[in-house]
Amino acid sequence: AQKITQTQPGMFVQEKEAVTLDCTYDTSDPSYGLFWYKQPSSGEMIFLIYQGSYDQQNATEGRYSLNFQKARKSANLVISASQLGDSAMYFCAMREAGTALIFGKGTTLSVSS
Amino acid sequence: EAQVTQNPRYLITVTGKKLTVTCSQNMNHEYMSWYRQDPGLGLRQIYYSMNVEVTDKGDVPEGYKVSRKEKRNFPLILESPSPNQTSLYFCASRVGGVTNEQFFGPGTRLTVL
């Protein structure tokens, strides 16, 4: 069974609009971390934001916020005020204690002017 | 500058010709990993290492070898490459713990003819 599910292969948004990229996860470990990475067309992996399973508040980093709903096991990435440079592939990932980082299959975001 | 470096960045080779992709990090990280990225499949872990002389298989280890003789280096070896190993490869490193960010190298695009 997939541990990280990203159900949106592609998303389209206009500049300055907000967009939500979905991510659900599956774990029975009480201690885990959730990560989002951005991969532009140039190929590098860029860390965006992290949420710990025990964190009480949703993580935020600039225009990125993570909508963490623990009971639903979802960790959606919200990008506010989209920019053309946000066009990229976005990966959700999870790490349980003592294990590797497991990635979803990614969502391609296209931002148009 | 803290970084993970990989070489070569691009490689075209032929079936059966042994090759090594080098990976080095200058952050004194204990954990190092190799991933491959294929369209529609996200990143899948090949091998990982928790410290010097400690390595273990990831999700897709077949056809690959690794070694960790020094903390900073974690080469990926393909003894007899095959076309199904054509992929984008990433090396990554991090300190221990659930919460810590994983730093990625720039990627190596390998084509096996």
mmCIF file of C-alpha atoms in Angstrom:
data_model
loop_
_atom_site.group_PDB
_atom_site.id
_atom_site.type_symbol
_atom_site.label_atom_id
_atom_site.label_comp_id
_atom_site.label_asym_id
_atom_site.label_seq_id
_atom_site.Cartn_x
_atom_site.Cartn_y
_atom_site.Cartn_z
ATOM 1 C CA ALA A 1 0.000 0.000 0.000
ATOM 2 C CA GLN A 2 1.202 3.487 -0.775
ATOM 3 C CA LYS A 3 2.342 5.432 2.227
ATOM 4 C CA ILE A 4 2.143 8.813 0.509
ATOM 5 C CA THR A 5 -0.610 9.608 -1.953
ATOM 6 C CA GLN A 6 -0.756 12.647 -4.156
ATOM 7 C CA THR A 7 -3.951 12.397 -6.160
ATOM 8 C CA GLN A 8 -3.445 15.400 -8.443
ATOM 9 C CA PRO A 9 -1.080 14.626 -11.323
ATOM 10 C CA GLY A 10 -1.411 18.213 -12.537
ATOM 11 C CA MET A 11 -2.770 21.494 -11.261
ATOM 12 C CA PHE A 12 -3.292 24.783 -13.041
ATOM 13 C CA VAL A 13 -3.525 28.193 -11.386
ATOM 14 C CA GLN A 14 -3.321 31.817 -12.395
ATOM 15 C CA GLU A 15 -0.766 34.200 -11.017
ATOM 16 C CA LYS A 16 -1.639 35.724 -7.640
ATOM 17 C CA GLU A 17 -4.168 33.032 -6.864
ATOM 18 C CA ALA A 18 -3.756 30.541 -4.026
ATOM 19 C CA VAL A 19 -3.465 26.832 -4.757
ATOM 20 C CA THR A 20 -3.673 23.728 -2.589
ATOM 21 C CA LEU A 21 -1.728 20.585 -3.412
ATOM 22 C CA ASP A 22 -3.117 17.490 -1.754
ATOM 23 C CA CYS A 23 -1.190 14.864 0.168
ATOM 24 C CA THR A 24 -2.450 12.007 2.297
ATOM 25 C CA TYR A 25 -0.268 9.602 4.205
ATOM 26 C CA ASP A 26 -0.520 6.306 5.953
ATOM 27 C CA THR A 27 1.329 5.426 9.128
ATOM 28 C CA SER A 28 0.711 3.814 12.484
ATOM 29 C CA ASP A 29 3.840 5.354 13.999
ATOM 30 C CA PRO A 30 2.991 8.225 16.382
ATOM 31 C CA SER A 31 6.270 9.976 15.564
ATOM 32 C CA TYR A 32 6.744 11.066 11.979
ATOM 33 C CA GLY A 33 7.643 14.048 9.884
ATOM 34 C CA LEU A 34 6.068 15.388 6.733
ATOM 35 C CA PHE A 35 7.993 17.302 4.107
ATOM 36 C CA TRP A 36 7.289 19.117 0.868
ATOM 37 C CA TYR A 37 9.872 19.524 -1.855
ATOM 38 C CA LYS A 38 9.786 21.507 -5.078
ATOM 39 C CA GLN A 39 11.464 20.294 -8.249
ATOM 40 C CA PRO A 40 11.702 22.917 -11.010
ATOM 41 C CA SER A 41 12.410 21.951 -14.596
ATOM 42 C CA SER A 42 16.130 22.280 -13.891
ATOM 43 C CA GLY A 43 15.826 19.142 -11.772
ATOM 44 C CA GLU A 44 17.119 20.035 -8.327
ATOM 45 C CA MET A 45 15.138 19.165 -5.210
ATOM 46 C CA ILE A 46 14.306 22.193 -3.073
ATOM 47 C CA PHE A 47 13.068 21.781 0.485
ATOM 48 C CA LEU A 48 9.984 23.908 1.177
ATOM 49 C CA ILE A 49 8.390 23.090 4.495
ATOM 50 C CA TYR A 50 8.277 20.570 7.336
ATOM 51 C CA GLN A 51 5.547 19.465 9.765
ATOM 52 C CA GLY A 52 6.141 17.202 12.730
ATOM 53 C CA SER A 53 3.463 14.821 13.960
ATOM 54 C CA TYR A 54 3.509 16.399 17.401
ATOM 55 C CA ASP A 55 3.444 19.973 16.185
ATOM 56 C CA GLN A 56 0.333 21.745 17.423
ATOM 57 C CA GLN A 57 0.349 24.450 14.813
ATOM 58 C CA ASN A 58 0.443 24.273 11.051
ATOM 59 C CA ALA A 59 3.862 25.015 9.606
ATOM 60 C CA THR A 60 4.369 28.155 7.547
ATOM 61 C CA GLU A 61 7.325 29.368 5.486
ATOM 62 C CA GLY A 62 6.724 32.583 3.617
ATOM 63 C CA ARG A 63 4.075 31.931 0.973
ATOM 64 C CA TYR A 64 3.977 28.225 1.835
ATOM 65 C CA SER A 65 1.821 26.758 4.544
ATOM 66 C CA LEU A 66 1.005 23.215 5.423
ATOM 67 C CA ASN A 67 -2.601 22.363 6.241
ATOM 68 C CA PHE A 68 -2.030 19.486 8.655
ATOM 69 C CA GLN A 69 -5.095 17.430 9.553
ATOM 70 C CA LYS A 70 -3.790 14.624 11.687
ATOM 71 C CA ALA A 71 -7.037 12.708 12.114
ATOM 72 C CA ARG A 72 -7.542 12.677 8.351
ATOM 73 C CA LYS A 73 -3.860 11.937 7.761
ATOM 74 C CA SER A 74 -3.535 14.762 5.311
ATOM 75 C CA ALA A 75 -0.774 17.314 4.854
ATOM 76 C CA ASN A 76 -1.793 19.630 2.047
ATOM 77 C CA LEU A 77 0.550 22.332 0.796
ATOM 78 C CA VAL A 78 -0.983 25.755 0.310
ATOM 79 C CA ILE A 79 0.825 28.262 -1.876
ATOM 80 C CA SER A 80 -0.550 31.758 -1.537
ATOM 81 C CA ALA A 81 -0.250 34.393 -4.264
ATOM 82 C CA SER A 82 1.169 32.060 -6.903
ATOM 83 C CA GLN A 83 4.042 33.284 -9.058
ATOM 84 C CA LEU A 84 5.240 32.124 -12.457
ATOM 85 C CA GLY A 85 8.343 30.742 -10.749
ATOM 86 C CA ASP A 86 6.170 28.372 -8.740
ATOM 87 C CA SER A 87 5.641 26.247 -11.856
ATOM 88 C CA ALA A 88 7.311 22.973 -10.926
ATOM 89 C CA MET A 89 6.766 19.439 -9.700
ATOM 90 C CA TYR A 90 5.909 19.227 -5.991
ATOM 91 C CA PHE A 91 6.563 16.179 -3.870
ATOM 92 C CA CYS A 92 5.122 15.290 -0.506
ATOM 93 C CA ALA A 93 7.258 12.999 1.641
ATOM 94 C CA MET A 94 7.102 11.328 5.032
ATOM 95 C CA ARG A 95 9.661 9.970 7.440
ATOM 96 C CA GLU A 96 8.812 7.658 10.299
ATOM 97 C CA ALA A 97 11.223 7.062 13.154
ATOM 98 C CA GLY A 98 14.281 5.170 11.963
ATOM 99 C CA THR A 99 13.203 4.984 8.361
ATOM 100 C CA ALA A 100 13.914 6.615 5.072
ATOM 101 C CA LEU A 101 12.111 9.517 3.486
ATOM 102 C CA ILE A 102 9.260 8.117 1.382
ATOM 103 C CA PHE A 103 7.951 10.207 -1.497
ATOM 104 C CA GLY A 104 4.650 10.534 -3.259
ATOM 105 C CA LYS A 105 4.493 10.502 -7.039
ATOM 106 C CA GLY A 106 4.302 14.248 -7.282
ATOM 107 C CA THR A 107 1.994 16.960 -8.594
ATOM 108 C CA THR A 108 2.918 19.192 -11.504
ATOM 109 C CA LEU A 109 1.867 22.790 -10.905
ATOM 110 C CA SER A 110 1.524 25.174 -13.817
ATOM 111 C CA VAL A 111 1.121 28.882 -13.104
ATOM 112 C CA SER A 112 -0.105 31.102 -15.930
ATOM 113 C CA SER A 113 -0.135 34.874 -16.285
ATOM 114 C CA GLU B 1 29.023 26.211 1.415
ATOM 115 C CA ALA B 2 27.082 23.242 2.774
ATOM 116 C CA GLN B 3 26.287 20.948 -0.097
ATOM 117 C CA VAL B 4 25.928 17.509 -1.576
ATOM 118 C CA THR B 5 27.845 17.005 -4.799
ATOM 119 C CA GLN B 6 27.403 14.296 -7.415
ATOM 120 C CA ASN B 7 29.479 13.377 -10.406
ATOM 121 C CA PRO B 8 28.962 13.038 -13.231
ATOM 122 C CA ARG B 9 25.858 15.142 -13.780
ATOM 123 C CA TYR B 10 25.118 13.491 -17.103
ATOM 124 C CA LEU B 11 26.225 10.113 -18.389
ATOM 125 C CA ILE B 12 25.410 8.074 -21.463
ATOM 126 C CA THR B 13 26.769 4.559 -21.410
ATOM 127 C CA VAL B 14 26.173 1.123 -22.907
ATOM 128 C CA THR B 15 24.726 -2.025 -21.436
ATOM 129 C CA GLY B 16 27.170 -3.941 -19.274
ATOM 130 C CA LYS B 17 29.837 -1.266 -18.856
ATOM 131 C CA LYS B 18 30.484 -0.807 -15.145
ATOM 132 C CA LEU B 19 30.073 2.710 -13.835
ATOM 133 C CA THR B 20 30.272 4.626 -10.569
ATOM 134 C CA VAL B 21 28.403 7.767 -9.612
ATOM 135 C CA THR B 22 30.151 9.597 -6.818
ATOM 136 C CA CYS B 23 28.437 11.456 -3.988
ATOM 137 C CA SER B 24 30.065 13.615 -1.375
ATOM 138 C CA GLN B 25 28.699 15.821 1.423
ATOM 139 C CA ASN B 26 30.530 18.373 3.553
ATOM 140 C CA MET B 27 28.031 18.629 6.408
ATOM 141 C CA ASN B 28 29.258 15.691 8.514
ATOM 142 C CA HIS B 29 25.874 13.991 8.108
ATOM 143 C CA GLU B 30 25.433 10.451 9.338
ATOM 144 C CA TYR B 31 22.694 9.440 6.927
ATOM 145 C CA MET B 32 23.158 9.223 3.193
ATOM 146 C CA SER B 33 20.803 7.818 0.582
ATOM 147 C CA TRP B 34 20.477 7.167 -3.110
ATOM 148 C CA TYR B 35 17.201 7.637 -4.954
ATOM 149 C CA ARG B 36 16.100 7.162 -8.497
ATOM 150 C CA GLN B 37 13.371 9.234 -10.066
ATOM 151 C CA ASP B 38 11.256 7.945 -12.909
ATOM 152 C CA PRO B 39 8.260 9.633 -14.548
ATOM 153 C CA GLY B 40 5.033 8.911 -12.704
ATOM 154 C CA LEU B 41 6.805 7.027 -9.910
ATOM 155 C CA GLY B 42 8.277 9.787 -7.782
ATOM 156 C CA LEU B 43 11.557 9.160 -5.970
ATOM 157 C CA ARG B 44 12.323 5.652 -4.840
ATOM 158 C CA GLN B 45 15.119 4.794 -2.478
ATOM 159 C CA ILE B 46 17.841 2.482 -3.769
ATOM 160 C CA TYR B 47 20.199 2.188 -0.795
ATOM 161 C CA TYR B 48 20.888 4.107 2.355
ATOM 162 C CA SER B 49 23.628 4.323 4.944
ATOM 163 C CA MET B 50 23.279 5.257 8.596
ATOM 164 C CA ASN B 51 27.003 5.701 9.126
ATOM 165 C CA VAL B 52 30.414 4.496 7.992
ATOM 166 C CA GLU B 53 30.370 0.817 7.015
ATOM 167 C CA VAL B 54 26.599 0.609 7.670
ATOM 168 C CA THR B 55 24.438 0.281 4.569
ATOM 169 C CA ASP B 56 21.055 -1.234 3.829
ATOM 170 C CA LYS B 57 18.734 -1.821 0.914
ATOM 171 C CA GLY B 58 15.965 0.542 0.033
ATOM 172 C CA ASP B 59 12.952 -0.206 -2.124
ATOM 173 C CA VAL B 60 14.708 -0.816 -5.448
ATOM 174 C CA PRO B 61 18.241 -2.141 -4.773
ATOM 175 C CA GLU B 62 18.513 -4.692 -7.589
ATOM 176 C CA GLY B 63 21.400 -3.982 -9.924
ATOM 177 C CA TYR B 64 23.106 -1.491 -7.626
ATOM 178 C CA LYS B 65 25.876 -1.554 -5.045
ATOM 179 C CA VAL B 66 27.064 1.049 -2.574
ATOM 180 C CA SER B 67 29.859 1.512 -0.100
ATOM 181 C CA ARG B 68 30.459 3.857 2.809
ATOM 182 C CA LYS B 69 34.139 3.788 3.706
ATOM 183 C CA GLU B 70 34.241 7.438 4.736
ATOM 184 C CA LYS B 71 31.531 9.538 6.295
ATOM 185 C CA ARG B 72 31.489 12.096 3.509
ATOM 186 C CA ASN B 73 31.357 9.751 0.493
ATOM 187 C CA PHE B 74 28.667 7.356 -0.680
ATOM 188 C CA PRO B 75 29.284 6.119 -4.234
ATOM 189 C CA LEU B 76 26.665 4.276 -6.257
ATOM 190 C CA ILE B 77 27.997 1.434 -8.383
ATOM 191 C CA LEU B 78 26.282 -0.176 -11.335
ATOM 192 C CA GLU B 79 28.286 -3.324 -12.064
ATOM 193 C CA SER B 80 26.449 -4.195 -15.273
ATOM 194 C CA PRO B 81 24.059 -1.403 -16.238
ATOM 195 C CA SER B 82 20.927 -2.218 -18.200
ATOM 196 C CA PRO B 83 18.517 0.066 -20.086
ATOM 197 C CA ASN B 84 15.949 -0.163 -17.264
ATOM 198 C CA GLN B 85 18.432 1.705 -15.081
ATOM 199 C CA THR B 86 18.092 4.767 -17.273
ATOM 200 C CA SER B 87 16.887 7.321 -14.762
ATOM 201 C CA LEU B 88 17.578 10.474 -12.799
ATOM 202 C CA TYR B 89 19.586 9.663 -9.684
ATOM 203 C CA PHE B 90 19.789 11.714 -6.512
ATOM 204 C CA CYS B 91 22.126 11.418 -3.590
ATOM 205 C CA ALA B 92 20.941 12.896 -0.296
ATOM 206 C CA SER B 93 22.233 13.347 3.232
ATOM 207 C CA ARG B 94 20.923 14.390 6.634
ATOM 208 C CA VAL B 95 21.622 14.191 10.346
ATOM 209 C CA GLY B 96 19.732 11.610 12.356
ATOM 210 C CA GLY B 97 16.156 12.018 13.615
ATOM 211 C CA VAL B 98 12.670 12.242 12.177
ATOM 212 C CA THR B 99 12.583 15.994 11.849
ATOM 213 C CA ASN B 100 15.703 16.816 9.972
ATOM 214 C CA GLU B 101 15.695 18.094 6.442
ATOM 215 C CA GLN B 102 17.256 15.928 3.785
ATOM 216 C CA PHE B 103 19.710 17.715 1.536
ATOM 217 C CA PHE B 104 19.832 16.606 -2.069
ATOM 218 C CA GLY B 105 22.585 16.625 -4.616
ATOM 219 C CA PRO B 106 21.933 18.156 -8.038
ATOM 220 C CA GLY B 107 21.099 14.827 -9.663
ATOM 221 C CA THR B 108 22.772 12.579 -12.235
ATOM 222 C CA ARG B 109 20.929 11.860 -15.440
ATOM 223 C CA LEU B 110 21.962 8.396 -16.617
ATOM 224 C CA THR B 111 21.114 6.875 -19.969
ATOM 225 C CA VAL B 112 21.977 3.235 -20.632
ATOM 226 C CA LEU B 113 21.820 2.249 -24.289
#
